[in-house]
């Protein structure tokens, strides 16, 4: 009982987290779900189409022939072929969701068309319920509102089909399908929360892989992700800054390594708060940090790093008084060259008195 309560509490916590996600994060979560489950969706929908076509056997049992329902059943081959063709070509997750639900409705429409030619239409009540299995599967990579809209269309199709199929057991059809619809939507809510929990775990792992454990800024793994064949995945112009703490060895020797660690964490936090959200702060090694200012001229970058340097030297919140030296170079498409120039500028700053910024022209 206690574990169930804890699970319910955890699900409620997940609900709150999901509700409080920003628009971009929600988009990323749904996109992640669609990308992760789309192959499963393809198999499930193809299997649903195959099952609907194989109902020709039950048609034969009811009618004594498959000829009247042969075309309605086989008509699924065309939308299935189009679905398989466009499925791998669509990159927009919203179109993927729409395509999945459209394919599900083709299965239902094919069934309704086939039932029109059956002498005994009472079995449609059981046949329609099988559509819920497909709907439940689609819940893995759909938003709740997509499923609700799909169900509204689903029941509209049933009511419209009743005008020409004249189901003798319409009350039974509704009695079976309405509870199934609510059950599927409830199951989708739970599935969404479970996949959201999985999504959060994956994102946390991804963050840990590219985050320096001590300072919580980027690490070399992040640098490898954003640098591809000496090209940085940022907007030009950009500025590369190499900086480190002056006489950091003395800080450790005088105050101990715990204080030294606190200084590193302080510096990383100060620099991160002083640059923009789309800039990169990376612990390059030891007390050395690499800052990549995205869409920033060399003049703007020099002003930014000088402001940081002056602020740190006077900040009373620093664990111990420190100064930093920095070298800055312009990134013009060759990361390795810009990094080398920034490193040379840092070396010059340290050898010419420290607590200064040197710009590599």
mmCIF file of C-alpha atoms in Angstrom:
data_model
loop_
_atom_site.group_PDB
_atom_site.id
_atom_site.type_symbol
_atom_site.label_atom_id
_atom_site.label_comp_id
_atom_site.label_asym_id
_atom_site.label_seq_id
_atom_site.Cartn_x
_atom_site.Cartn_y
_atom_site.Cartn_z
ATOM 1 C CA UNK A 1 0.000 0.000 0.000
ATOM 2 C CA UNK A 2 2.813 2.407 0.937
ATOM 3 C CA UNK A 3 4.594 1.755 -2.355
ATOM 4 C CA UNK A 4 1.360 2.430 -4.297
ATOM 5 C CA UNK A 5 0.899 5.748 -2.486
ATOM 6 C CA UNK A 6 4.503 6.640 -3.237
ATOM 7 C CA UNK A 7 3.971 5.740 -6.896
ATOM 8 C CA UNK A 8 0.864 7.921 -7.054
ATOM 9 C CA UNK A 9 2.777 10.751 -5.419
ATOM 10 C CA UNK A 10 5.583 10.319 -7.918
ATOM 11 C CA UNK A 11 3.118 10.368 -10.819
ATOM 12 C CA UNK A 12 1.617 13.574 -9.439
ATOM 13 C CA UNK A 13 5.125 15.053 -9.217
ATOM 14 C CA UNK A 14 5.706 14.076 -12.847
ATOM 15 C CA UNK A 15 2.389 15.731 -13.783
ATOM 16 C CA UNK A 16 3.543 18.941 -12.111
ATOM 17 C CA UNK A 17 6.948 18.827 -13.834
ATOM 18 C CA UNK A 18 5.360 18.165 -17.217
ATOM 19 C CA UNK A 19 2.869 20.986 -16.723
ATOM 20 C CA UNK A 20 5.649 23.423 -15.781
ATOM 21 C CA UNK A 21 7.822 22.606 -18.791
ATOM 22 C CA UNK A 22 8.537 25.481 -21.120
ATOM 23 C CA UNK A 23 7.172 25.418 -24.665
ATOM 24 C CA UNK A 24 10.520 24.434 -26.167
ATOM 25 C CA UNK A 25 11.003 21.641 -23.617
ATOM 26 C CA UNK A 26 7.507 20.271 -24.253
ATOM 27 C CA UNK A 27 8.198 20.289 -27.976
ATOM 28 C CA UNK A 28 11.478 18.472 -27.361
ATOM 29 C CA UNK A 29 9.733 15.848 -25.192
ATOM 30 C CA UNK A 30 7.033 15.089 -27.777
ATOM 31 C CA UNK A 31 9.632 15.074 -30.555
ATOM 32 C CA UNK A 32 11.694 12.626 -28.489
ATOM 33 C CA UNK A 33 8.665 10.357 -28.011
ATOM 34 C CA UNK A 34 7.747 10.353 -31.701
ATOM 35 C CA UNK A 35 11.326 9.701 -32.763
ATOM 36 C CA UNK A 36 11.765 6.943 -30.168
ATOM 37 C CA UNK A 37 8.500 5.088 -30.875
ATOM 38 C CA UNK A 38 7.921 5.779 -34.571
ATOM 39 C CA UNK A 39 9.358 2.449 -35.721
ATOM 40 C CA UNK A 40 7.076 0.715 -33.211
ATOM 41 C CA UNK A 41 4.151 2.761 -34.588
ATOM 42 C CA UNK A 42 5.000 1.650 -38.119
ATOM 43 C CA UNK A 43 5.009 -2.029 -37.113
ATOM 44 C CA UNK A 44 1.774 -1.671 -35.107
ATOM 45 C CA UNK A 45 -0.120 0.130 -37.881
ATOM 46 C CA UNK A 46 1.148 -2.288 -40.532
ATOM 47 C CA UNK A 47 0.030 -5.152 -38.293
ATOM 48 C CA UNK A 48 -3.379 -3.502 -37.833
ATOM 49 C CA UNK A 49 -3.808 -3.211 -41.601
ATOM 50 C CA UNK A 50 -2.782 -6.838 -42.071
ATOM 51 C CA UNK A 51 -5.269 -7.944 -39.389
ATOM 52 C CA UNK A 52 -8.064 -5.959 -41.089
ATOM 53 C CA UNK A 53 -7.267 -7.573 -44.460
ATOM 54 C CA UNK A 54 -7.212 -11.031 -42.866
ATOM 55 C CA UNK A 55 -10.783 -10.428 -41.713
ATOM 56 C CA UNK A 56 -11.670 -11.681 -45.193
ATOM 57 C CA UNK A 57 -11.807 -15.095 -43.554
ATOM 58 C CA UNK A 58 -14.478 -13.978 -41.070
ATOM 59 C CA UNK A 59 -16.284 -12.283 -43.990
ATOM 60 C CA UNK A 60 -16.350 -15.646 -45.739
ATOM 61 C CA UNK A 61 -17.761 -17.288 -42.602
ATOM 62 C CA UNK A 62 -20.565 -14.692 -42.456
ATOM 63 C CA UNK A 63 -21.336 -14.278 -46.163
ATOM 64 C CA UNK A 64 -20.194 -17.596 -47.628
ATOM 65 C CA UNK A 65 -18.016 -15.586 -50.059
ATOM 66 C CA UNK A 66 -15.287 -12.919 -49.897
ATOM 67 C CA UNK A 67 -16.130 -11.175 -53.163
ATOM 68 C CA UNK A 68 -18.343 -8.351 -51.780
ATOM 69 C CA UNK A 69 -15.742 -7.357 -49.157
ATOM 70 C CA UNK A 70 -12.603 -8.082 -51.167
ATOM 71 C CA UNK A 71 -12.160 -4.528 -52.528
ATOM 72 C CA UNK A 72 -12.976 -2.768 -49.197
ATOM 73 C CA UNK A 73 -10.443 -4.937 -47.349
ATOM 74 C CA UNK A 74 -7.700 -4.723 -49.970
ATOM 75 C CA UNK A 75 -8.233 -0.974 -50.337
ATOM 76 C CA UNK A 76 -6.024 -0.603 -47.240
ATOM 77 C CA UNK A 77 -2.980 -1.513 -49.316
ATOM 78 C CA UNK A 78 -2.960 1.932 -50.989
ATOM 79 C CA UNK A 79 -2.969 4.115 -47.815
ATOM 80 C CA UNK A 80 -0.571 1.669 -46.151
ATOM 81 C CA UNK A 81 1.849 2.020 -49.070
ATOM 82 C CA UNK A 82 1.616 5.824 -48.899
ATOM 83 C CA UNK A 83 2.071 5.709 -45.129
ATOM 84 C CA UNK A 84 5.233 3.614 -45.426
ATOM 85 C CA UNK A 85 6.547 5.865 -48.203
ATOM 86 C CA UNK A 86 6.063 9.178 -46.399
ATOM 87 C CA UNK A 87 6.811 7.848 -42.922
ATOM 88 C CA UNK A 88 10.603 8.026 -43.287
ATOM 89 C CA UNK A 89 10.542 11.290 -45.238
ATOM 90 C CA UNK A 90 8.698 13.388 -42.665
ATOM 91 C CA UNK A 91 10.864 15.197 -40.121
ATOM 92 C CA UNK A 92 8.102 17.266 -38.483
ATOM 93 C CA UNK A 93 6.813 15.325 -35.468
ATOM 94 C CA UNK A 94 3.331 16.893 -35.745
ATOM 95 C CA UNK A 95 2.981 15.507 -39.256
ATOM 96 C CA UNK A 96 4.153 12.110 -37.986
ATOM 97 C CA UNK A 97 1.411 12.111 -35.347
ATOM 98 C CA UNK A 98 -1.222 13.194 -37.894
ATOM 99 C CA UNK A 99 -0.061 10.496 -40.325
ATOM 100 C CA UNK A 100 -0.260 7.808 -37.638
ATOM 101 C CA UNK A 101 -3.820 8.698 -36.639
ATOM 102 C CA UNK A 102 -4.915 9.079 -40.268
ATOM 103 C CA UNK A 103 -3.691 5.545 -40.961
ATOM 104 C CA UNK A 104 -5.694 4.273 -37.987
ATOM 105 C CA UNK A 105 -8.854 5.892 -39.379
ATOM 106 C CA UNK A 106 -8.247 4.287 -42.768
ATOM 107 C CA UNK A 107 -8.412 0.923 -40.979
ATOM 108 C CA UNK A 108 -11.757 1.908 -39.454
ATOM 109 C CA UNK A 109 -13.157 3.264 -42.738
ATOM 110 C CA UNK A 110 -12.118 0.097 -44.544
ATOM 111 C CA UNK A 111 -13.895 -1.940 -41.873
ATOM 112 C CA UNK A 112 -17.059 0.178 -42.148
ATOM 113 C CA UNK A 113 -16.995 -0.235 -45.917
ATOM 114 C CA UNK A 114 -16.623 -4.003 -45.580
ATOM 115 C CA UNK A 115 -19.404 -4.222 -42.982
ATOM 116 C CA UNK A 116 -21.745 -2.513 -45.476
ATOM 117 C CA UNK A 117 -21.507 -5.664 -47.610
ATOM 118 C CA UNK A 118 -22.027 -8.124 -44.743
ATOM 119 C CA UNK A 119 -25.407 -9.768 -44.186
ATOM 120 C CA UNK A 120 -24.857 -9.843 -40.409
ATOM 121 C CA UNK A 121 -23.559 -6.518 -39.101
ATOM 122 C CA UNK A 122 -23.766 -7.290 -35.385
ATOM 123 C CA UNK A 123 -20.116 -8.339 -35.230
ATOM 124 C CA UNK A 124 -19.039 -4.765 -35.957
ATOM 125 C CA UNK A 125 -19.443 -4.136 -32.215
ATOM 126 C CA UNK A 126 -16.543 -6.487 -31.482
ATOM 127 C CA UNK A 127 -14.577 -5.491 -34.572
ATOM 128 C CA UNK A 128 -14.681 -1.784 -33.742
ATOM 129 C CA UNK A 129 -13.237 -2.474 -30.295
ATOM 130 C CA UNK A 130 -10.039 -3.752 -31.920
ATOM 131 C CA UNK A 131 -9.432 -0.200 -33.196
ATOM 132 C CA UNK A 132 -8.823 0.760 -29.568
ATOM 133 C CA UNK A 133 -5.779 -1.489 -29.538
ATOM 134 C CA UNK A 134 -4.291 0.624 -32.314
ATOM 135 C CA UNK A 135 -5.344 3.813 -30.510
ATOM 136 C CA UNK A 136 -3.648 2.577 -27.342
ATOM 137 C CA UNK A 137 -0.466 1.919 -29.326
ATOM 138 C CA UNK A 138 -0.589 5.402 -30.869
ATOM 139 C CA UNK A 139 -0.674 6.816 -27.334
ATOM 140 C CA UNK A 140 3.031 6.076 -26.986
ATOM 141 C CA UNK A 141 3.897 8.887 -29.391
ATOM 142 C CA UNK A 142 0.862 11.184 -29.323
ATOM 143 C CA UNK A 143 -0.268 14.092 -27.243
ATOM 144 C CA UNK A 144 -3.462 13.701 -25.198
ATOM 145 C CA UNK A 145 -5.210 16.289 -27.353
ATOM 146 C CA UNK A 146 -4.327 14.302 -30.488
ATOM 147 C CA UNK A 147 -6.000 11.210 -29.042
ATOM 148 C CA UNK A 148 -9.080 13.157 -27.922
ATOM 149 C CA UNK A 149 -9.477 14.667 -31.406
ATOM 150 C CA UNK A 150 -8.952 11.245 -32.978
ATOM 151 C CA UNK A 151 -11.676 9.759 -30.773
ATOM 152 C CA UNK A 152 -14.112 12.552 -31.640
ATOM 153 C CA UNK A 153 -13.560 11.715 -35.324
ATOM 154 C CA UNK A 154 -13.839 8.010 -34.494
ATOM 155 C CA UNK A 155 -17.327 8.335 -32.974
ATOM 156 C CA UNK A 156 -18.457 10.715 -35.725
ATOM 157 C CA UNK A 157 -17.480 8.023 -38.250
ATOM 158 C CA UNK A 158 -19.465 5.411 -36.345
ATOM 159 C CA UNK A 159 -22.580 7.603 -36.160
ATOM 160 C CA UNK A 160 -22.352 8.525 -39.844
ATOM 161 C CA UNK A 161 -21.827 4.885 -40.844
ATOM 162 C CA UNK A 162 -24.956 3.964 -38.879
ATOM 163 C CA UNK A 163 -27.029 6.011 -41.340
ATOM 164 C CA UNK A 164 -26.287 3.496 -44.116
ATOM 165 C CA UNK A 165 -25.143 0.375 -42.259
ATOM 166 C CA UNK A 166 -28.130 0.518 -39.880
ATOM 167 C CA UNK A 167 -26.528 -1.332 -36.949
ATOM 168 C CA UNK A 168 -29.143 -3.300 -35.054
ATOM 169 C CA UNK A 169 -26.979 -3.184 -31.934
ATOM 170 C CA UNK A 170 -25.879 0.477 -31.925
ATOM 171 C CA UNK A 171 -26.451 0.619 -28.166
ATOM 172 C CA UNK A 172 -24.035 -2.304 -27.684
ATOM 173 C CA UNK A 173 -21.482 -0.660 -29.992
ATOM 174 C CA UNK A 174 -21.547 2.522 -27.895
ATOM 175 C CA UNK A 175 -21.618 0.582 -24.616
ATOM 176 C CA UNK A 176 -18.411 -1.209 -25.648
ATOM 177 C CA UNK A 177 -16.589 1.655 -27.339
ATOM 178 C CA UNK A 178 -17.160 4.561 -24.944
ATOM 179 C CA UNK A 179 -15.599 2.800 -21.891
ATOM 180 C CA UNK A 180 -12.747 1.594 -24.121
ATOM 181 C CA UNK A 181 -12.100 5.165 -25.266
ATOM 182 C CA UNK A 182 -11.860 6.441 -21.687
ATOM 183 C CA UNK A 183 -9.652 3.488 -20.734
ATOM 184 C CA UNK A 184 -7.289 4.180 -23.627
ATOM 185 C CA UNK A 185 -7.038 7.892 -22.776
ATOM 186 C CA UNK A 186 -6.368 7.077 -19.116
ATOM 187 C CA UNK A 187 -3.714 4.564 -20.171
ATOM 188 C CA UNK A 188 -2.158 7.207 -22.419
ATOM 189 C CA UNK A 189 -1.877 9.647 -19.521
ATOM 190 C CA UNK A 190 0.008 7.006 -17.513
ATOM 191 C CA UNK A 191 2.148 6.077 -20.531
ATOM 192 C CA UNK A 192 2.954 9.738 -21.139
ATOM 193 C CA UNK A 193 4.100 10.158 -17.546
ATOM 194 C CA UNK A 194 6.209 6.990 -17.727
ATOM 195 C CA UNK A 195 7.872 8.076 -20.965
ATOM 196 C CA UNK A 196 8.353 11.549 -19.477
ATOM 197 C CA UNK A 197 10.177 9.962 -16.542
ATOM 198 C CA UNK A 198 12.354 8.086 -19.039
ATOM 199 C CA UNK A 199 12.929 11.317 -20.969
ATOM 200 C CA UNK A 200 14.055 13.142 -17.806
ATOM 201 C CA UNK A 201 16.467 10.321 -16.974
ATOM 202 C CA UNK A 202 17.948 10.418 -20.486
ATOM 203 C CA UNK A 203 18.326 14.208 -20.355
ATOM 204 C CA UNK A 204 19.987 13.992 -16.945
ATOM 205 C CA UNK A 205 22.445 11.403 -18.271
ATOM 206 C CA UNK A 206 23.158 13.561 -21.318
ATOM 207 C CA UNK A 207 23.754 16.572 -19.068
ATOM 208 C CA UNK A 208 26.081 14.615 -16.789
ATOM 209 C CA UNK A 209 28.061 13.351 -19.777
ATOM 210 C CA UNK A 210 28.827 16.874 -20.980
ATOM 211 C CA UNK A 211 29.076 18.610 -17.578
ATOM 212 C CA UNK A 212 32.158 19.021 -15.432
ATOM 213 C CA UNK A 213 31.356 17.378 -12.104
ATOM 214 C CA UNK A 214 33.018 20.023 -9.920
ATOM 215 C CA UNK A 215 32.093 23.292 -11.627
ATOM 216 C CA UNK A 216 28.854 22.247 -13.403
ATOM 217 C CA UNK A 217 29.910 23.943 -16.642
ATOM 218 C CA UNK A 218 30.658 22.151 -19.906
ATOM 219 C CA UNK A 219 33.499 19.660 -20.222
ATOM 220 C CA UNK A 220 35.640 18.352 -23.083
ATOM 221 C CA UNK A 221 32.815 15.988 -24.132
ATOM 222 C CA UNK A 222 30.568 19.005 -24.757
ATOM 223 C CA UNK A 223 33.362 20.582 -26.768
ATOM 224 C CA UNK A 224 33.544 17.478 -28.949
ATOM 225 C CA UNK A 225 29.791 17.734 -29.547
ATOM 226 C CA UNK A 226 29.857 21.346 -30.712
ATOM 227 C CA UNK A 227 33.085 21.129 -32.727
ATOM 228 C CA UNK A 228 32.912 19.203 -35.983
ATOM 229 C CA UNK A 229 36.013 19.004 -38.196
ATOM 230 C CA UNK A 230 37.384 22.273 -36.753
ATOM 231 C CA UNK A 231 34.020 23.983 -37.308
ATOM 232 C CA UNK A 232 32.044 25.131 -34.268
ATOM 233 C CA UNK A 233 28.255 24.751 -34.371
ATOM 234 C CA UNK A 234 27.632 28.413 -33.608
ATOM 235 C CA UNK A 235 26.797 31.592 -35.466
ATOM 236 C CA UNK A 236 29.666 33.700 -36.786
ATOM 237 C CA UNK A 237 31.118 36.088 -35.875
ATOM 238 C CA UNK A 238 32.182 34.542 -32.604
ATOM 239 C CA UNK A 239 34.883 35.089 -29.999
ATOM 240 C CA UNK A 240 36.962 32.384 -28.310
ATOM 241 C CA UNK A 241 38.361 33.217 -24.882
ATOM 242 C CA UNK A 242 40.927 31.214 -22.934
ATOM 243 C CA UNK A 243 41.171 32.257 -19.286
ATOM 244 C CA UNK A 244 42.657 30.936 -16.086
ATOM 245 C CA UNK A 245 43.219 31.939 -12.474
ATOM 246 C CA UNK A 246 46.430 33.794 -11.710
ATOM 247 C CA UNK A 247 48.757 31.934 -9.314
ATOM 248 C CA UNK A 248 46.178 29.219 -8.682
ATOM 249 C CA UNK A 249 48.848 26.923 -7.262
ATOM 250 C CA UNK A 250 49.446 29.464 -4.493
ATOM 251 C CA UNK A 251 45.693 29.480 -3.747
ATOM 252 C CA UNK A 252 45.799 25.707 -3.224
ATOM 253 C CA UNK A 253 49.057 25.730 -1.272
ATOM 254 C CA UNK A 254 47.986 28.569 1.019
ATOM 255 C CA UNK A 255 44.311 27.767 1.578
ATOM 256 C CA UNK A 256 44.016 24.060 0.798
ATOM 257 C CA UNK A 257 42.397 22.148 -2.058
ATOM 258 C CA UNK A 258 38.858 22.508 -0.681
ATOM 259 C CA UNK A 259 39.125 26.293 -0.960
ATOM 260 C CA UNK A 260 40.768 25.830 -4.352
ATOM 261 C CA UNK A 261 37.753 23.782 -5.504
ATOM 262 C CA UNK A 262 35.416 26.467 -4.184
ATOM 263 C CA UNK A 263 37.329 29.090 -6.159
ATOM 264 C CA UNK A 264 36.916 27.046 -9.346
ATOM 265 C CA UNK A 265 33.185 26.662 -8.702
ATOM 266 C CA UNK A 266 32.888 30.382 -7.949
ATOM 267 C CA UNK A 267 34.693 31.360 -11.151
ATOM 268 C CA UNK A 268 32.613 29.000 -13.310
ATOM 269 C CA UNK A 269 29.393 30.328 -11.788
ATOM 270 C CA UNK A 270 30.450 33.976 -12.142
ATOM 271 C CA UNK A 271 31.435 33.595 -15.797
ATOM 272 C CA UNK A 272 28.269 31.599 -16.636
ATOM 273 C CA UNK A 273 26.062 34.312 -15.139
ATOM 274 C CA UNK A 274 28.026 37.009 -16.989
ATOM 275 C CA UNK A 275 27.527 35.588 -20.492
ATOM 276 C CA UNK A 276 24.391 34.828 -22.500
ATOM 277 C CA UNK A 277 22.341 31.658 -22.449
ATOM 278 C CA UNK A 278 23.517 30.511 -25.892
ATOM 279 C CA UNK A 279 27.220 31.056 -25.089
ATOM 280 C CA UNK A 280 29.439 28.210 -23.900
ATOM 281 C CA UNK A 281 31.537 28.030 -20.733
ATOM 282 C CA UNK A 282 33.781 24.954 -20.679
ATOM 283 C CA UNK A 283 36.312 23.789 -18.141
ATOM 284 C CA UNK A 284 39.228 23.102 -20.425
ATOM 285 C CA UNK A 285 41.524 21.642 -17.788
ATOM 286 C CA UNK A 286 42.679 22.437 -14.233
ATOM 287 C CA UNK A 287 42.023 26.137 -13.628
ATOM 288 C CA UNK A 288 41.723 26.899 -17.341
ATOM 289 C CA UNK A 289 38.364 27.702 -18.943
ATOM 290 C CA UNK A 290 37.268 28.163 -22.542
ATOM 291 C CA UNK A 291 34.456 30.643 -23.238
ATOM 292 C CA UNK A 292 32.786 30.705 -26.658
ATOM 293 C CA UNK A 293 30.726 33.818 -27.275
ATOM 294 C CA UNK A 294 28.194 33.044 -29.976
ATOM 295 C CA UNK A 295 27.331 35.694 -32.594
ATOM 296 C CA UNK A 296 29.752 38.153 -30.985
ATOM 297 C CA UNK A 297 32.397 40.434 -32.529
ATOM 298 C CA UNK A 298 35.931 40.525 -31.160
ATOM 299 C CA UNK A 299 35.309 44.045 -29.769
ATOM 300 C CA UNK A 300 32.131 42.981 -27.968
ATOM 301 C CA UNK A 301 33.888 39.887 -26.642
ATOM 302 C CA UNK A 302 36.792 41.960 -25.333
ATOM 303 C CA UNK A 303 34.397 44.250 -23.454
ATOM 304 C CA UNK A 304 32.608 41.226 -21.962
ATOM 305 C CA UNK A 305 35.724 39.456 -20.703
ATOM 306 C CA UNK A 306 37.256 42.695 -19.369
ATOM 307 C CA UNK A 307 34.059 43.362 -17.417
ATOM 308 C CA UNK A 308 34.250 39.829 -15.997
ATOM 309 C CA UNK A 309 37.953 40.229 -15.137
ATOM 310 C CA UNK A 310 37.396 43.524 -13.303
ATOM 311 C CA UNK A 311 34.316 42.215 -11.503
ATOM 312 C CA UNK A 312 36.075 39.118 -10.195
ATOM 313 C CA UNK A 313 39.050 41.088 -8.896
ATOM 314 C CA UNK A 314 36.745 43.233 -6.731
ATOM 315 C CA UNK A 315 34.029 40.718 -5.832
ATOM 316 C CA UNK A 316 33.722 40.263 -2.027
ATOM 317 C CA UNK A 317 31.812 37.000 -2.595
ATOM 318 C CA UNK A 318 34.930 35.258 -3.923
ATOM 319 C CA UNK A 319 36.144 32.559 -1.470
ATOM 320 C CA UNK A 320 39.572 34.244 -1.537
ATOM 321 C CA UNK A 321 40.772 37.260 -3.516
ATOM 322 C CA UNK A 322 41.739 36.205 -7.044
ATOM 323 C CA UNK A 323 42.465 37.675 -10.439
ATOM 324 C CA UNK A 324 42.258 36.126 -13.882
ATOM 325 C CA UNK A 325 44.123 36.486 -17.148
ATOM 326 C CA UNK A 326 42.531 35.927 -20.546
ATOM 327 C CA UNK A 327 43.362 35.702 -24.223
ATOM 328 C CA UNK A 328 40.751 36.310 -26.880
ATOM 329 C CA UNK A 329 40.708 35.583 -30.600
ATOM 330 C CA UNK A 330 38.115 35.831 -33.352
ATOM 331 C CA UNK A 331 36.564 32.637 -34.705
ATOM 332 C CA UNK A 332 36.276 32.842 -38.485
ATOM 333 C CA UNK A 333 35.430 29.232 -39.312
ATOM 334 C CA UNK A 334 38.579 27.443 -38.137
ATOM 335 C CA UNK A 335 38.199 26.424 -34.478
ATOM 336 C CA UNK A 336 41.704 24.973 -34.090
ATOM 337 C CA UNK A 337 43.288 28.162 -35.405
ATOM 338 C CA UNK A 338 41.141 30.407 -33.185
ATOM 339 C CA UNK A 339 41.878 28.254 -30.132
ATOM 340 C CA UNK A 340 45.624 28.391 -30.833
ATOM 341 C CA UNK A 341 45.514 32.178 -31.175
ATOM 342 C CA UNK A 342 43.461 32.591 -27.974
ATOM 343 C CA UNK A 343 45.889 30.307 -26.125
ATOM 344 C CA UNK A 344 48.849 32.346 -27.368
ATOM 345 C CA UNK A 345 47.101 35.536 -26.242
ATOM 346 C CA UNK A 346 46.518 34.025 -22.778
ATOM 347 C CA UNK A 347 50.181 33.048 -22.577
ATOM 348 C CA UNK A 348 51.122 36.641 -23.416
ATOM 349 C CA UNK A 349 48.726 37.999 -20.769
ATOM 350 C CA UNK A 350 50.269 35.799 -18.078
ATOM 351 C CA UNK A 351 53.820 36.654 -19.082
ATOM 352 C CA UNK A 352 53.209 40.395 -19.203
ATOM 353 C CA UNK A 353 51.951 40.940 -15.693
ATOM 354 C CA UNK A 354 48.698 38.910 -15.343
ATOM 355 C CA UNK A 355 45.242 40.288 -14.443
ATOM 356 C CA UNK A 356 44.762 41.479 -18.002
ATOM 357 C CA UNK A 357 43.121 40.566 -21.324
ATOM 358 C CA UNK A 358 45.213 40.242 -24.474
ATOM 359 C CA UNK A 359 43.473 40.385 -27.836
ATOM 360 C CA UNK A 360 45.010 38.431 -30.689
ATOM 361 C CA UNK A 361 44.505 40.655 -33.705
#
